[in-house]
Amino acid sequence: MTRFGMGYDVHRLVEGRRLILGGVAVPYEKGLLGHSDADVLLHAIADALLGAAALGDIGRHFPDTDPRYAGADSGVLLARVRELIEEKGYRVGNVDATVVAQWPKLMAYIPQMVTNIARILAVPEDAVNVKATTEEKLGFTGSGEGISAYAVAGIESREKQ
């Protein structure tokens, strides 16, 4: 059986933080504010995978009230999500994600993000798609106040392998 999930995340841009997207450090004067490393792309993917497996969301598994996750590497959290869906009898099929950011421009970093996400999820790179877009200077992302990400993920029963 194939199942699908959708994820979304958003964080505010602030000075004094590194910008991490898809596990990649992106040079920029601001970074995303959050309890962990605030990687909106990996968080959206994690939520999509958890949703596909009917396992809740990242807030349930990695609450921001838990000091163990302060400054956490979202790649480690995503790897744990992969383990959770595998424990439930599924494997990652594919991921399609969109990062919404007016600045910085992300096209040059997308191949590295895809490679990183595929490695974490133990899937081929052609099972991961990452896109970047702007909001044409509209809303909080368009004004540069934050960055958001959307993701859709498909998971398959492990018995199909």
PDB file of C-alpha atoms in Angstrom, residues 39-93:
ATOM      1  CA  ASP A  39      15.549  23.868   9.245  1.00  0.00           C
ATOM      2  CA  VAL A  40      12.082  24.472   7.783  1.00  0.00           C
ATOM      3  CA  LEU A  41      12.719  22.174   4.824  1.00  0.00           C
ATOM      4  CA  LEU A  42      13.649  19.126   6.897  1.00  0.00           C
ATOM      5  CA  HIS A  43      10.829  19.892   9.347  1.00  0.00           C
ATOM      6  CA  ALA A  44       8.239  20.003   6.541  1.00  0.00           C
ATOM      7  CA  ILE A  45       9.562  16.713   5.139  1.00  0.00           C
ATOM      8  CA  ALA A  46       9.478  15.117   8.604  1.00  0.00           C
ATOM      9  CA  ASP A  47       5.870  16.205   9.083  1.00  0.00           C
ATOM     10  CA  ALA A  48       4.901  14.868   5.643  1.00  0.00           C
ATOM     11  CA  LEU A  49       6.446  11.477   6.429  1.00  0.00           C
ATOM     12  CA  LEU A  50       4.893  11.314   9.884  1.00  0.00           C
ATOM     13  CA  GLY A  51       1.524  12.252   8.406  1.00  0.00           C
ATOM     14  CA  ALA A  52       1.773   9.560   5.744  1.00  0.00           C
ATOM     15  CA  ALA A  53       2.351   6.959   8.460  1.00  0.00           C
ATOM     16  CA  ALA A  54      -0.358   8.435  10.734  1.00  0.00           C
ATOM     17  CA  LEU A  55       2.286   9.095  13.400  1.00  0.00           C
ATOM     18  CA  GLY A  56       1.330  12.662  14.298  1.00  0.00           C
ATOM     19  CA  ASP A  57       3.796  15.484  13.771  1.00  0.00           C
ATOM     20  CA  ILE A  58       7.287  16.575  14.776  1.00  0.00           C
ATOM     21  CA  GLY A  59       5.937  18.542  17.737  1.00  0.00           C
ATOM     22  CA  ARG A  60       4.659  15.271  19.191  1.00  0.00           C
ATOM     23  CA  HIS A  61       7.938  13.413  18.724  1.00  0.00           C
ATOM     24  CA  PHE A  62      10.415  16.271  19.311  1.00  0.00           C
ATOM     25  CA  PRO A  63       8.627  18.898  21.454  1.00  0.00           C
ATOM     26  CA  ASP A  64      10.179  22.343  21.732  1.00  0.00           C
ATOM     27  CA  THR A  65       9.602  22.117  25.485  1.00  0.00           C
ATOM     28  CA  ASP A  66      12.134  19.277  25.716  1.00  0.00           C
ATOM     29  CA  PRO A  67      15.673  20.563  26.364  1.00  0.00           C
ATOM     30  CA  ARG A  68      17.123  17.496  24.570  1.00  0.00           C
ATOM     31  CA  TYR A  69      16.127  19.104  21.287  1.00  0.00           C
ATOM     32  CA  ALA A  70      17.558  22.569  21.955  1.00  0.00           C
ATOM     33  CA  GLY A  71      19.794  23.355  18.988  1.00  0.00           C
ATOM     34  CA  ALA A  72      19.150  19.877  17.547  1.00  0.00           C
ATOM     35  CA  ASP A  73      20.383  18.981  14.076  1.00  0.00           C
ATOM     36  CA  SER A  74      17.195  18.502  12.059  1.00  0.00           C
ATOM     37  CA  GLY A  75      18.963  15.867   9.960  1.00  0.00           C
ATOM     38  CA  VAL A  76      19.190  13.698  13.069  1.00  0.00           C
ATOM     39  CA  LEU A  77      15.488  14.281  13.737  1.00  0.00           C
ATOM     40  CA  LEU A  78      14.586  13.374  10.139  1.00  0.00           C
ATOM     41  CA  ALA A  79      16.651  10.184  10.390  1.00  0.00           C
ATOM     42  CA  ARG A  80      14.669   9.271  13.505  1.00  0.00           C
ATOM     43  CA  VAL A  81      11.419   9.922  11.615  1.00  0.00           C
ATOM     44  CA  ARG A  82      12.622   7.525   8.906  1.00  0.00           C
ATOM     45  CA  GLU A  83      13.252   4.913  11.623  1.00  0.00           C
ATOM     46  CA  LEU A  84       9.761   5.451  13.051  1.00  0.00           C
ATOM     47  CA  ILE A  85       8.045   4.863   9.721  1.00  0.00           C
ATOM     48  CA  GLU A  86      10.253   1.815   9.095  1.00  0.00           C
ATOM     49  CA  GLU A  87       9.276   0.433  12.517  1.00  0.00           C
ATOM     50  CA  LYS A  88       5.651   0.762  11.408  1.00  0.00           C
ATOM     51  CA  GLY A  89       6.353  -1.323   8.288  1.00  0.00           C
ATOM     52  CA  TYR A  90       6.884   1.397   5.671  1.00  0.00           C
ATOM     53  CA  ARG A  91       9.744   2.846   3.675  1.00  0.00           C
ATOM     54  CA  VAL A  92      10.138   6.237   2.035  1.00  0.00           C
ATOM     55  CA  GLY A  93       8.968   6.244  -1.565  1.00  0.00           C
TER      56      GLY A  93
END
